[in-house]
């Protein structure tokens, strides 16, 4: 029995693979056999590991010759196994961490009935494919109704729409998505991740949101999940913070972050968006406007008053930096672009209505608005606004509306443009970089130009620290075992890589020594081999080309590089093909003996 | 003198070899390469790709052969990216994934930052099983690769959605240092489907003679060792980069300098060894 089973496995596996190669119908059998081979190979790895331990432990225990090497092998094996299996030093994977969210385990079955959305309809007919994995747990069809348990996300909608690309089905998906939404007060704050089986809450949970969430269900599992989320969303995190930068104010919409007594405090987790919002703060630092000649001269005088006068090169660098600031022409162009009508995608239901109305050429997008430009009077307002710091954005908008047609999209375009232009802190930093590159700056000058930037940098670093400190890892082991900084990475980078490269490189030294001692023209065969080696060695370098480049074309075939190609493609190929065919025949006959059980030597002697 | 040479301590030879490799590296000696037909065939096969074609990049080598194969892997990646093809990286040797990471980091992220992971390139990672892996994925990729190297479900990767098996690949580019490698890709992927799968390869100098018999049937072209890499590199640089390439695209050329001097040393040693041999034989003849 001990031998029969391996013999049967070998025989059946081998014949299945032969059949799969020659008979297309049995191709899938070969795939199954090959997958089983992989499974057995994995088990063989385990057995191999065990055997390695056994052999080397015995050697160490017996103090046999070379036991110290065995000890190194064992230690390296265990270290690699440990660092690989336990991912030492590996950080949780960013895409598994859901920053800014709190999780509470909850199965789909425990979701309350208030989270069950249903519409009349069924799955599309004649679709062989399975439902998309993202909705499989939550979508069902019962009594002629499509039911979705939970809240549909954009991904759910997109996956379901792709399931069957007809307008009827896609309209049903949109209708279902409209029904499967959280209450208004919780919109954008809660979600359910069916693949993780968790209820998620984004950020800080207010009392109103808590009440609304509690009201959704009455089961113990639901209440427990909501309690966990409520507690997690109110966990307070504090860190020491540096001085708040000049003109900084926390955004009014952010309620769960406070700055007090040199501390930065947050309730609940912080999302990346909230981090950026807090780091940026309310825009109280003025944006930079194009400067007039007088304003430029005044700015230069102010810099010089803090230290030494600017050199000629620094003066040029300063002028160049001034010229990088936006212009009223650029602003005007941006507003003209913003005033163009935009294309908005139609919903599937809108297109279905058009289809049912008999529209032949249905367009997937519709145009919203009409083109609004910028007239000369408005151009003059922009020109004044760009140089006059006393004109605020709201005043400019008012004046633009008074001077001609100016729509909401253009107002948004104006604010977006100004959001992107550098503010005074960024501009001062650019000036410092440019001047420092062109010549020396006094410490006081550097402080004048970079002081606010440094404070802002420290503030942003503190906000980043708060972001990390307030996060509770969801899946500690989700990171890559081989990423930079892990134990496995160190083992690879500082042991495996140099050791294997060294071993391979040492070949050159041994080959050189062997060539000197053993490569002798002892007889005709050895002389032929020697001559061939000369040609190939020269032909694989530029030396071969240089030595025989002067040969006339009539005997170009005798150039060393040509001879090299000839030897490799004719003699080498012919010889190797003969050997390969011989080996193949040998493999075929030996394999048949193994498959038929005639050769059992691979089973060992036991 | 002859007796001295006959009993020469091998450490002198080691020292000579060290100098012959170190001096060209330190002085940066290099020579212009003239691309051979093999290099041109490989280049042309990749040139024939159209934007959006699928290319399997089989990186089956590790740090031990990186010195020989790294430059050609770099040039392969550059040319395939220039052709705007989709790159599917895969490895069937355990250290291959590190080489894939290196290529992605040094070439794609550095020089093609607009390429998007999952849409333009994907790293399918390593699978154990040697040629068994090839045998399966040539007819059923999803049978083995249910996720990419990052653990993302293959169904969620845009560029993998319509890929069922390797027969849908427009080209396989195999860079291999040992077993399993180019030979196995030829035997288990190209040979059963010669009309559907095309392949070019790059290998170490030791492997090259064993792979020549597959040209031009199963292999459309082959780059042998650093010489092949330097020739192919020149074609890629001339076509796509121009006069001032980043040094990483000239690694093959740079490494040909030490190879030239080392080969000349080997020839010198062989000649010297034979001179000693014939002198000793002549002396033995006289004594007899």
PDB file of N, CA, C and O in Angstrom, chain A residues 27 31 34 37-38 482 489 492 496-497 500 504 509 511-512 516-517 519-522 530 534 537-538 540-543 568 572-573 576-577 580, chain B residues 5 8 10 13-14 17 32 63-64 95 98-99 129 136 139-140 144 193 209 212-214 224 227 256 259-260 263 266-267 269-271 273-274 277:
ATOM      1  N   UNK A  27      -8.174  18.864 -22.151  1.00  0.00           N
ATOM      2  CA  UNK A  27      -7.238  19.924 -21.736  1.00  0.00           C
ATOM      3  C   UNK A  27      -7.440  20.323 -20.267  1.00  0.00           C
ATOM      4  O   UNK A  27      -6.485  20.498 -19.510  1.00  0.00           O
ATOM      5  N   UNK A  31      -5.175  20.730 -16.552  1.00  0.00           N
ATOM      6  CA  UNK A  31      -5.109  21.876 -15.633  1.00  0.00           C
ATOM      7  C   UNK A  31      -5.343  21.422 -14.198  1.00  0.00           C
ATOM      8  O   UNK A  31      -4.621  21.830 -13.274  1.00  0.00           O
ATOM      9  N   UNK A  34      -2.368  19.649 -12.923  1.00  0.00           N
ATOM     10  CA  UNK A  34      -1.260  20.570 -12.633  1.00  0.00           C
ATOM     11  C   UNK A  34      -1.517  21.345 -11.345  1.00  0.00           C
ATOM     12  O   UNK A  34      -0.587  21.604 -10.572  1.00  0.00           O
ATOM     13  N   UNK A  37      -0.770  19.159  -8.618  1.00  0.00           N
ATOM     14  CA  UNK A  37       0.687  19.076  -8.485  1.00  0.00           C
ATOM     15  C   UNK A  37       1.191  20.218  -7.601  1.00  0.00           C
ATOM     16  O   UNK A  37       2.046  20.026  -6.736  1.00  0.00           O
ATOM     17  N   UNK A  38       0.622  21.421  -7.823  1.00  0.00           N
ATOM     18  CA  UNK A  38       1.029  22.579  -7.014  1.00  0.00           C
ATOM     19  C   UNK A  38       0.699  22.364  -5.539  1.00  0.00           C
ATOM     20  O   UNK A  38       1.472  22.736  -4.656  1.00  0.00           O
ATOM     21  N   UNK A 482       7.453  41.765   2.485  1.00  0.00           N
ATOM     22  CA  UNK A 482       8.765  42.089   1.918  1.00  0.00           C
ATOM     23  C   UNK A 482       8.966  43.584   1.690  1.00  0.00           C
ATOM     24  O   UNK A 482       9.921  43.983   1.050  1.00  0.00           O
ATOM     25  N   UNK A 489      12.878  42.089   4.353  1.00  0.00           N
ATOM     26  CA  UNK A 489      13.548  43.001   3.414  1.00  0.00           C
ATOM     27  C   UNK A 489      15.033  43.140   3.788  1.00  0.00           C
ATOM     28  O   UNK A 489      15.903  43.087   2.925  1.00  0.00           O
ATOM     29  N   UNK A 492      16.836  40.018   2.818  1.00  0.00           N
ATOM     30  CA  UNK A 492      17.051  39.956   1.367  1.00  0.00           C
ATOM     31  C   UNK A 492      18.128  40.952   0.935  1.00  0.00           C
ATOM     32  O   UNK A 492      19.082  40.600   0.252  1.00  0.00           O
ATOM     33  N   UNK A 496      20.867  38.027   1.441  1.00  0.00           N
ATOM     34  CA  UNK A 496      20.618  37.235   0.226  1.00  0.00           C
ATOM     35  C   UNK A 496      21.254  37.865  -1.014  1.00  0.00           C
ATOM     36  O   UNK A 496      21.957  37.195  -1.777  1.00  0.00           O
ATOM     37  N   UNK A 497      20.994  39.129  -1.196  1.00  0.00           N
ATOM     38  CA  UNK A 497      21.442  39.799  -2.419  1.00  0.00           C
ATOM     39  C   UNK A 497      22.975  39.823  -2.543  1.00  0.00           C
ATOM     40  O   UNK A 497      23.518  39.337  -3.543  1.00  0.00           O
ATOM     41  N   UNK A 500      24.422  36.022  -2.860  1.00  0.00           N
ATOM     42  CA  UNK A 500      24.223  35.332  -4.140  1.00  0.00           C
ATOM     43  C   UNK A 500      25.029  36.008  -5.250  1.00  0.00           C
ATOM     44  O   UNK A 500      25.590  35.340  -6.113  1.00  0.00           O
ATOM     45  N   UNK A 504      28.098  34.194  -7.481  1.00  0.00           N
ATOM     46  CA  UNK A 504      28.093  34.151  -8.943  1.00  0.00           C
ATOM     47  C   UNK A 504      29.340  34.847  -9.501  1.00  0.00           C
ATOM     48  O   UNK A 504      29.947  34.374 -10.458  1.00  0.00           O
ATOM     49  N   UNK A 509      36.768  34.192 -11.231  1.00  0.00           N
ATOM     50  CA  UNK A 509      38.101  33.916 -10.699  1.00  0.00           C
ATOM     51  C   UNK A 509      38.469  32.438 -10.896  1.00  0.00           C
ATOM     52  O   UNK A 509      39.580  32.109 -11.299  1.00  0.00           O
ATOM     53  N   UNK A 511      37.177  30.354 -13.091  1.00  0.00           N
ATOM     54  CA  UNK A 511      37.295  30.031 -14.513  1.00  0.00           C
ATOM     55  C   UNK A 511      38.660  30.475 -15.033  1.00  0.00           C
ATOM     56  O   UNK A 511      39.314  29.760 -15.803  1.00  0.00           O
ATOM     57  N   UNK A 512      39.108  31.655 -14.587  1.00  0.00           N
ATOM     58  CA  UNK A 512      40.420  32.152 -15.035  1.00  0.00           C
ATOM     59  C   UNK A 512      41.531  31.208 -14.580  1.00  0.00           C
ATOM     60  O   UNK A 512      42.423  30.845 -15.361  1.00  0.00           O
ATOM     61  N   UNK A 516      43.918  28.706 -17.086  1.00  0.00           N
ATOM     62  CA  UNK A 516      45.390  28.719 -17.097  1.00  0.00           C
ATOM     63  C   UNK A 516      45.964  27.313 -16.881  1.00  0.00           C
ATOM     64  O   UNK A 516      46.940  26.912 -17.492  1.00  0.00           O
ATOM     65  N   UNK A 517      45.327  26.539 -16.020  1.00  0.00           N
ATOM     66  CA  UNK A 517      45.911  25.259 -15.630  1.00  0.00           C
ATOM     67  C   UNK A 517      45.452  24.094 -16.493  1.00  0.00           C
ATOM     68  O   UNK A 517      46.198  23.126 -16.668  1.00  0.00           O
ATOM     69  N   UNK A 519      43.313  24.264 -19.633  1.00  0.00           N
ATOM     70  CA  UNK A 519      42.912  24.415 -21.035  1.00  0.00           C
ATOM     71  C   UNK A 519      44.141  24.235 -21.923  1.00  0.00           C
ATOM     72  O   UNK A 519      44.733  25.195 -22.391  1.00  0.00           O
ATOM     73  N   UNK A 520      44.538  22.992 -22.187  1.00  0.00           N
ATOM     74  CA  UNK A 520      45.779  22.722 -22.913  1.00  0.00           C
ATOM     75  C   UNK A 520      45.467  22.041 -24.242  1.00  0.00           C
ATOM     76  O   UNK A 520      44.565  21.200 -24.322  1.00  0.00           O
ATOM     77  N   UNK A 521      46.288  22.354 -25.270  1.00  0.00           N
ATOM     78  CA  UNK A 521      46.111  21.738 -26.581  1.00  0.00           C
ATOM     79  C   UNK A 521      46.835  20.399 -26.608  1.00  0.00           C
ATOM     80  O   UNK A 521      47.857  20.228 -27.275  1.00  0.00           O
ATOM     81  N   UNK A 522      46.265  19.435 -25.884  1.00  0.00           N
ATOM     82  CA  UNK A 522      46.955  18.158 -25.744  1.00  0.00           C
ATOM     83  C   UNK A 522      46.788  17.279 -26.975  1.00  0.00           C
ATOM     84  O   UNK A 522      47.609  16.421 -27.256  1.00  0.00           O
ATOM     85  N   UNK A 530      40.018  24.639 -28.130  1.00  0.00           N
ATOM     86  CA  UNK A 530      40.770  25.837 -27.749  1.00  0.00           C
ATOM     87  C   UNK A 530      40.552  26.964 -28.770  1.00  0.00           C
ATOM     88  O   UNK A 530      40.297  28.121 -28.406  1.00  0.00           O
ATOM     89  N   UNK A 534      38.772  30.639 -28.233  1.00  0.00           N
ATOM     90  CA  UNK A 534      39.397  31.929 -28.577  1.00  0.00           C
ATOM     91  C   UNK A 534      38.427  32.803 -29.365  1.00  0.00           C
ATOM     92  O   UNK A 534      38.250  33.990 -29.076  1.00  0.00           O
ATOM     93  N   UNK A 537      35.432  33.884 -27.160  1.00  0.00           N
ATOM     94  CA  UNK A 537      35.831  34.873 -26.152  1.00  0.00           C
ATOM     95  C   UNK A 537      36.063  36.242 -26.787  1.00  0.00           C
ATOM     96  O   UNK A 537      35.632  37.268 -26.244  1.00  0.00           O
ATOM     97  N   UNK A 538      36.718  36.248 -27.945  1.00  0.00           N
ATOM     98  CA  UNK A 538      36.953  37.529 -28.621  1.00  0.00           C
ATOM     99  C   UNK A 538      35.660  38.074 -29.226  1.00  0.00           C
ATOM    100  O   UNK A 538      35.394  39.279 -29.199  1.00  0.00           O
ATOM    101  N   UNK A 540      32.673  37.814 -28.246  1.00  0.00           N
ATOM    102  CA  UNK A 540      31.686  38.344 -27.295  1.00  0.00           C
ATOM    103  C   UNK A 540      32.111  39.699 -26.748  1.00  0.00           C
ATOM    104  O   UNK A 540      31.510  40.196 -25.784  1.00  0.00           O
ATOM    105  N   UNK A 541      33.176  40.270 -27.292  1.00  0.00           N
ATOM    106  CA  UNK A 541      33.602  41.610 -26.851  1.00  0.00           C
ATOM    107  C   UNK A 541      33.905  42.465 -28.082  1.00  0.00           C
ATOM    108  O   UNK A 541      33.903  41.976 -29.215  1.00  0.00           O
ATOM    109  N   UNK A 542      34.206  43.707 -27.816  1.00  0.00           N
ATOM    110  CA  UNK A 542      34.517  44.634 -28.900  1.00  0.00           C
ATOM    111  C   UNK A 542      35.867  44.300 -29.537  1.00  0.00           C
ATOM    112  O   UNK A 542      36.132  44.672 -30.685  1.00  0.00           O
ATOM    113  N   UNK A 543      36.705  43.551 -28.809  1.00  0.00           N
ATOM    114  CA  UNK A 543      38.044  43.229 -29.320  1.00  0.00           C
ATOM    115  C   UNK A 543      37.954  42.457 -30.631  1.00  0.00           C
ATOM    116  O   UNK A 543      38.717  42.692 -31.577  1.00  0.00           O
ATOM    117  N   UNK A 568      27.933  29.715 -33.164  1.00  0.00           N
ATOM    118  CA  UNK A 568      26.804  29.573 -32.239  1.00  0.00           C
ATOM    119  C   UNK A 568      25.561  29.058 -32.949  1.00  0.00           C
ATOM    120  O   UNK A 568      24.820  28.242 -32.412  1.00  0.00           O
ATOM    121  N   UNK A 572      26.975  24.968 -32.680  1.00  0.00           N
ATOM    122  CA  UNK A 572      26.363  24.870 -31.360  1.00  0.00           C
ATOM    123  C   UNK A 572      24.913  24.380 -31.459  1.00  0.00           C
ATOM    124  O   UNK A 572      24.495  23.487 -30.731  1.00  0.00           O
ATOM    125  N   UNK A 573      24.160  24.979 -32.405  1.00  0.00           N
ATOM    126  CA  UNK A 573      22.749  24.608 -32.534  1.00  0.00           C
ATOM    127  C   UNK A 573      22.616  23.149 -32.947  1.00  0.00           C
ATOM    128  O   UNK A 573      21.801  22.406 -32.380  1.00  0.00           O
ATOM    129  N   UNK A 576      23.618  20.933 -29.989  1.00  0.00           N
ATOM    130  CA  UNK A 576      22.625  20.977 -28.920  1.00  0.00           C
ATOM    131  C   UNK A 576      21.322  20.307 -29.311  1.00  0.00           C
ATOM    132  O   UNK A 576      20.678  19.657 -28.489  1.00  0.00           O
ATOM    133  N   UNK A 577      20.938  20.469 -30.586  1.00  0.00           N
ATOM    134  CA  UNK A 577      19.691  19.819 -31.015  1.00  0.00           C
ATOM    135  C   UNK A 577      19.840  18.308 -30.925  1.00  0.00           C
ATOM    136  O   UNK A 577      18.924  17.609 -30.495  1.00  0.00           O
ATOM    137  N   UNK A 580      19.565  17.408 -27.363  1.00  0.00           N
ATOM    138  CA  UNK A 580      18.199  17.590 -26.855  1.00  0.00           C
ATOM    139  C   UNK A 580      17.272  16.488 -27.352  1.00  0.00           C
ATOM    140  O   UNK A 580      16.429  15.982 -26.605  1.00  0.00           O
TER     141      UNK A 580
ATOM    142  N   UNK B   5      56.140  29.688 -13.695  1.00  0.00           N
ATOM    143  CA  UNK B   5      54.785  29.776 -14.255  1.00  0.00           C
ATOM    144  C   UNK B   5      54.009  28.485 -14.029  1.00  0.00           C
ATOM    145  O   UNK B   5      52.804  28.502 -13.770  1.00  0.00           O
ATOM    146  N   UNK B   8      52.694  28.531 -10.627  1.00  0.00           N
ATOM    147  CA  UNK B   8      52.185  29.862 -10.250  1.00  0.00           C
ATOM    148  C   UNK B   8      51.054  29.743  -9.226  1.00  0.00           C
ATOM    149  O   UNK B   8      50.107  28.958  -9.417  1.00  0.00           O
ATOM    150  N   UNK B  10      47.765  30.414  -7.549  1.00  0.00           N
ATOM    151  CA  UNK B  10      46.515  30.853  -8.189  1.00  0.00           C
ATOM    152  C   UNK B  10      46.071  32.242  -7.715  1.00  0.00           C
ATOM    153  O   UNK B  10      45.293  32.907  -8.376  1.00  0.00           O
ATOM    154  N   UNK B  13      46.643  34.876 -10.169  1.00  0.00           N
ATOM    155  CA  UNK B  13      45.607  34.915 -11.233  1.00  0.00           C
ATOM    156  C   UNK B  13      44.363  35.637 -10.713  1.00  0.00           C
ATOM    157  O   UNK B  13      43.755  36.449 -11.414  1.00  0.00           O
ATOM    158  N   UNK B  14      44.015  35.329  -9.471  1.00  0.00           N
ATOM    159  CA  UNK B  14      42.851  36.011  -8.883  1.00  0.00           C
ATOM    160  C   UNK B  14      43.082  37.530  -8.856  1.00  0.00           C
ATOM    161  O   UNK B  14      42.181  38.317  -9.148  1.00  0.00           O
ATOM    162  N   UNK B  17      42.695  38.978 -12.287  1.00  0.00           N
ATOM    163  CA  UNK B  17      41.270  39.042 -12.659  1.00  0.00           C
ATOM    164  C   UNK B  17      40.591  40.209 -11.939  1.00  0.00           C
ATOM    165  O   UNK B  17      39.788  40.941 -12.531  1.00  0.00           O
ATOM    166  N   UNK B  32      31.560  51.489 -28.196  1.00  0.00           N
ATOM    167  CA  UNK B  32      30.288  51.509 -28.925  1.00  0.00           C
ATOM    168  C   UNK B  32      29.939  50.092 -29.380  1.00  0.00           C
ATOM    169  O   UNK B  32      30.811  49.343 -29.811  1.00  0.00           O
ATOM    170  N   UNK B  63      19.110  38.219  -7.724  1.00  0.00           N
ATOM    171  CA  UNK B  63      20.266  39.117  -7.608  1.00  0.00           C
ATOM    172  C   UNK B  63      21.572  38.494  -8.088  1.00  0.00           C
ATOM    173  O   UNK B  63      22.491  39.215  -8.476  1.00  0.00           O
ATOM    174  N   UNK B  64      21.658  37.145  -8.076  1.00  0.00           N
ATOM    175  CA  UNK B  64      22.916  36.517  -8.500  1.00  0.00           C
ATOM    176  C   UNK B  64      23.183  36.776  -9.984  1.00  0.00           C
ATOM    177  O   UNK B  64      24.335  36.846 -10.403  1.00  0.00           O
ATOM    178  N   UNK B  95      12.964  34.645  -6.192  1.00  0.00           N
ATOM    179  CA  UNK B  95      13.529  35.990  -6.057  1.00  0.00           C
ATOM    180  C   UNK B  95      13.091  36.927  -7.184  1.00  0.00           C
ATOM    181  O   UNK B  95      13.439  38.102  -7.195  1.00  0.00           O
ATOM    182  N   UNK B  98      11.360  40.463  -6.453  1.00  0.00           N
ATOM    183  CA  UNK B  98      12.207  41.605  -6.091  1.00  0.00           C
ATOM    184  C   UNK B  98      12.718  42.301  -7.351  1.00  0.00           C
ATOM    185  O   UNK B  98      12.881  43.517  -7.386  1.00  0.00           O
ATOM    186  N   UNK B  99      13.002  41.501  -8.363  1.00  0.00           N
ATOM    187  CA  UNK B  99      13.480  42.086  -9.624  1.00  0.00           C
ATOM    188  C   UNK B  99      12.346  42.850 -10.321  1.00  0.00           C
ATOM    189  O   UNK B  99      12.563  43.895 -10.930  1.00  0.00           O
ATOM    190  N   UNK B 129       5.966  26.120  -8.198  1.00  0.00           N
ATOM    191  CA  UNK B 129       5.496  25.032  -9.062  1.00  0.00           C
ATOM    192  C   UNK B 129       6.296  24.924 -10.348  1.00  0.00           C
ATOM    193  O   UNK B 129       5.992  24.082 -11.190  1.00  0.00           O
ATOM    194  N   UNK B 136      -0.299  25.386 -16.334  1.00  0.00           N
ATOM    195  CA  UNK B 136      -1.680  25.734 -15.986  1.00  0.00           C
ATOM    196  C   UNK B 136      -2.087  27.055 -16.630  1.00  0.00           C
ATOM    197  O   UNK B 136      -3.121  27.143 -17.301  1.00  0.00           O
ATOM    198  N   UNK B 139      -3.405  27.765 -20.249  1.00  0.00           N
ATOM    199  CA  UNK B 139      -4.812  27.552 -20.627  1.00  0.00           C
ATOM    200  C   UNK B 139      -5.782  28.171 -19.628  1.00  0.00           C
ATOM    201  O   UNK B 139      -6.941  28.373 -19.936  1.00  0.00           O
ATOM    202  N   UNK B 140      -5.315  28.458 -18.408  1.00  0.00           N
ATOM    203  CA  UNK B 140      -6.235  28.996 -17.406  1.00  0.00           C
ATOM    204  C   UNK B 140      -5.469  29.849 -16.388  1.00  0.00           C
ATOM    205  O   UNK B 140      -5.044  29.346 -15.349  1.00  0.00           O
ATOM    206  N   UNK B 144      -4.702  29.689 -11.270  1.00  0.00           N
ATOM    207  CA  UNK B 144      -3.638  29.868 -10.282  1.00  0.00           C
ATOM    208  C   UNK B 144      -3.583  31.288  -9.739  1.00  0.00           C
ATOM    209  O   UNK B 144      -3.317  31.504  -8.576  1.00  0.00           O
ATOM    210  N   UNK B 193       1.462  25.872 -28.393  1.00  0.00           N
ATOM    211  CA  UNK B 193       0.627  26.853 -29.113  1.00  0.00           C
ATOM    212  C   UNK B 193       1.495  27.741 -30.004  1.00  0.00           C
ATOM    213  O   UNK B 193       1.532  28.962 -29.840  1.00  0.00           O
ATOM    214  N   UNK B 209      23.841  29.025 -25.202  1.00  0.00           N
ATOM    215  CA  UNK B 209      24.013  27.933 -26.169  1.00  0.00           C
ATOM    216  C   UNK B 209      22.869  26.924 -26.145  1.00  0.00           C
ATOM    217  O   UNK B 209      22.532  26.336 -27.162  1.00  0.00           O
ATOM    218  N   UNK B 212      19.824  28.535 -28.246  1.00  0.00           N
ATOM    219  CA  UNK B 212      19.952  28.829 -29.679  1.00  0.00           C
ATOM    220  C   UNK B 212      19.138  27.878 -30.560  1.00  0.00           C
ATOM    221  O   UNK B 212      18.577  28.292 -31.574  1.00  0.00           O
ATOM    222  N   UNK B 213      19.047  26.580 -30.207  1.00  0.00           N
ATOM    223  CA  UNK B 213      18.270  25.682 -31.067  1.00  0.00           C
ATOM    224  C   UNK B 213      16.807  26.080 -31.226  1.00  0.00           C
ATOM    225  O   UNK B 213      16.140  25.617 -32.155  1.00  0.00           O
ATOM    226  N   UNK B 214      16.279  26.932 -30.333  1.00  0.00           N
ATOM    227  CA  UNK B 214      14.860  27.311 -30.424  1.00  0.00           C
ATOM    228  C   UNK B 214      14.627  28.502 -31.346  1.00  0.00           C
ATOM    229  O   UNK B 214      13.496  28.936 -31.535  1.00  0.00           O
ATOM    230  N   UNK B 224      21.873  37.219 -25.580  1.00  0.00           N
ATOM    231  CA  UNK B 224      22.758  36.386 -24.776  1.00  0.00           C
ATOM    232  C   UNK B 224      23.652  37.245 -23.905  1.00  0.00           C
ATOM    233  O   UNK B 224      24.496  37.989 -24.403  1.00  0.00           O
ATOM    234  N   UNK B 227      26.552  41.060 -23.462  1.00  0.00           N
ATOM    235  CA  UNK B 227      26.828  41.495 -24.838  1.00  0.00           C
ATOM    236  C   UNK B 227      25.502  41.752 -25.571  1.00  0.00           C
ATOM    237  O   UNK B 227      25.312  42.800 -26.198  1.00  0.00           O
ATOM    238  N   UNK B 256      30.213  46.063 -20.398  1.00  0.00           N
ATOM    239  CA  UNK B 256      30.998  45.405 -21.446  1.00  0.00           C
ATOM    240  C   UNK B 256      32.484  45.728 -21.305  1.00  0.00           C
ATOM    241  O   UNK B 256      33.333  44.967 -21.778  1.00  0.00           O
ATOM    242  N   UNK B 259      34.114  43.203 -19.141  1.00  0.00           N
ATOM    243  CA  UNK B 259      34.043  41.909 -19.839  1.00  0.00           C
ATOM    244  C   UNK B 259      35.151  41.802 -20.893  1.00  0.00           C
ATOM    245  O   UNK B 259      35.787  40.761 -21.045  1.00  0.00           O
ATOM    246  N   UNK B 260      35.394  42.902 -21.616  1.00  0.00           N
ATOM    247  CA  UNK B 260      36.438  42.892 -22.650  1.00  0.00           C
ATOM    248  C   UNK B 260      37.803  42.581 -22.032  1.00  0.00           C
ATOM    249  O   UNK B 260      38.512  41.681 -22.491  1.00  0.00           O
ATOM    250  N   UNK B 263      37.994  39.013 -20.706  1.00  0.00           N
ATOM    251  CA  UNK B 263      38.129  38.021 -21.779  1.00  0.00           C
ATOM    252  C   UNK B 263      39.557  38.021 -22.336  1.00  0.00           C
ATOM    253  O   UNK B 263      40.123  36.963 -22.619  1.00  0.00           O
ATOM    254  N   UNK B 266      41.712  36.210 -20.002  1.00  0.00           N
ATOM    255  CA  UNK B 266      41.501  34.753 -20.124  1.00  0.00           C
ATOM    256  C   UNK B 266      42.280  34.212 -21.311  1.00  0.00           C
ATOM    257  O   UNK B 266      42.942  33.165 -21.216  1.00  0.00           O
ATOM    258  N   UNK B 267      42.235  34.926 -22.440  1.00  0.00           N
ATOM    259  CA  UNK B 267      42.949  34.475 -23.635  1.00  0.00           C
ATOM    260  C   UNK B 267      44.456  34.455 -23.352  1.00  0.00           C
ATOM    261  O   UNK B 267      45.148  33.489 -23.679  1.00  0.00           O
ATOM    262  N   UNK B 269      45.869  34.126 -20.474  1.00  0.00           N
ATOM    263  CA  UNK B 269      46.183  33.033 -19.542  1.00  0.00           C
ATOM    264  C   UNK B 269      46.195  31.684 -20.255  1.00  0.00           C
ATOM    265  O   UNK B 269      47.044  30.826 -19.979  1.00  0.00           O
ATOM    266  N   UNK B 270      45.267  31.513 -21.167  1.00  0.00           N
ATOM    267  CA  UNK B 270      45.225  30.236 -21.903  1.00  0.00           C
ATOM    268  C   UNK B 270      46.496  30.084 -22.753  1.00  0.00           C
ATOM    269  O   UNK B 270      47.126  29.020 -22.777  1.00  0.00           O
ATOM    270  N   UNK B 271      46.886  31.175 -23.424  1.00  0.00           N
ATOM    271  CA  UNK B 271      48.101  31.126 -24.253  1.00  0.00           C
ATOM    272  C   UNK B 271      49.313  30.828 -23.372  1.00  0.00           C
ATOM    273  O   UNK B 271      50.118  29.947 -23.667  1.00  0.00           O
ATOM    274  N   UNK B 273      49.385  29.405 -20.448  1.00  0.00           N
ATOM    275  CA  UNK B 273      49.276  28.038 -19.946  1.00  0.00           C
ATOM    276  C   UNK B 273      49.775  27.038 -20.983  1.00  0.00           C
ATOM    277  O   UNK B 273      50.475  26.062 -20.650  1.00  0.00           O
ATOM    278  N   UNK B 274      49.451  27.291 -22.256  1.00  0.00           N
ATOM    279  CA  UNK B 274      49.870  26.372 -23.319  1.00  0.00           C
ATOM    280  C   UNK B 274      51.362  26.497 -23.615  1.00  0.00           C
ATOM    281  O   UNK B 274      52.021  25.504 -23.931  1.00  0.00           O
ATOM    282  N   UNK B 277      52.904  24.533 -21.057  1.00  0.00           N
ATOM    283  CA  UNK B 277      52.659  23.120 -21.342  1.00  0.00           C
ATOM    284  C   UNK B 277      53.624  22.599 -22.412  1.00  0.00           C
ATOM    285  O   UNK B 277      54.268  21.552 -22.239  1.00  0.00           O
TER     286      UNK B 277
END
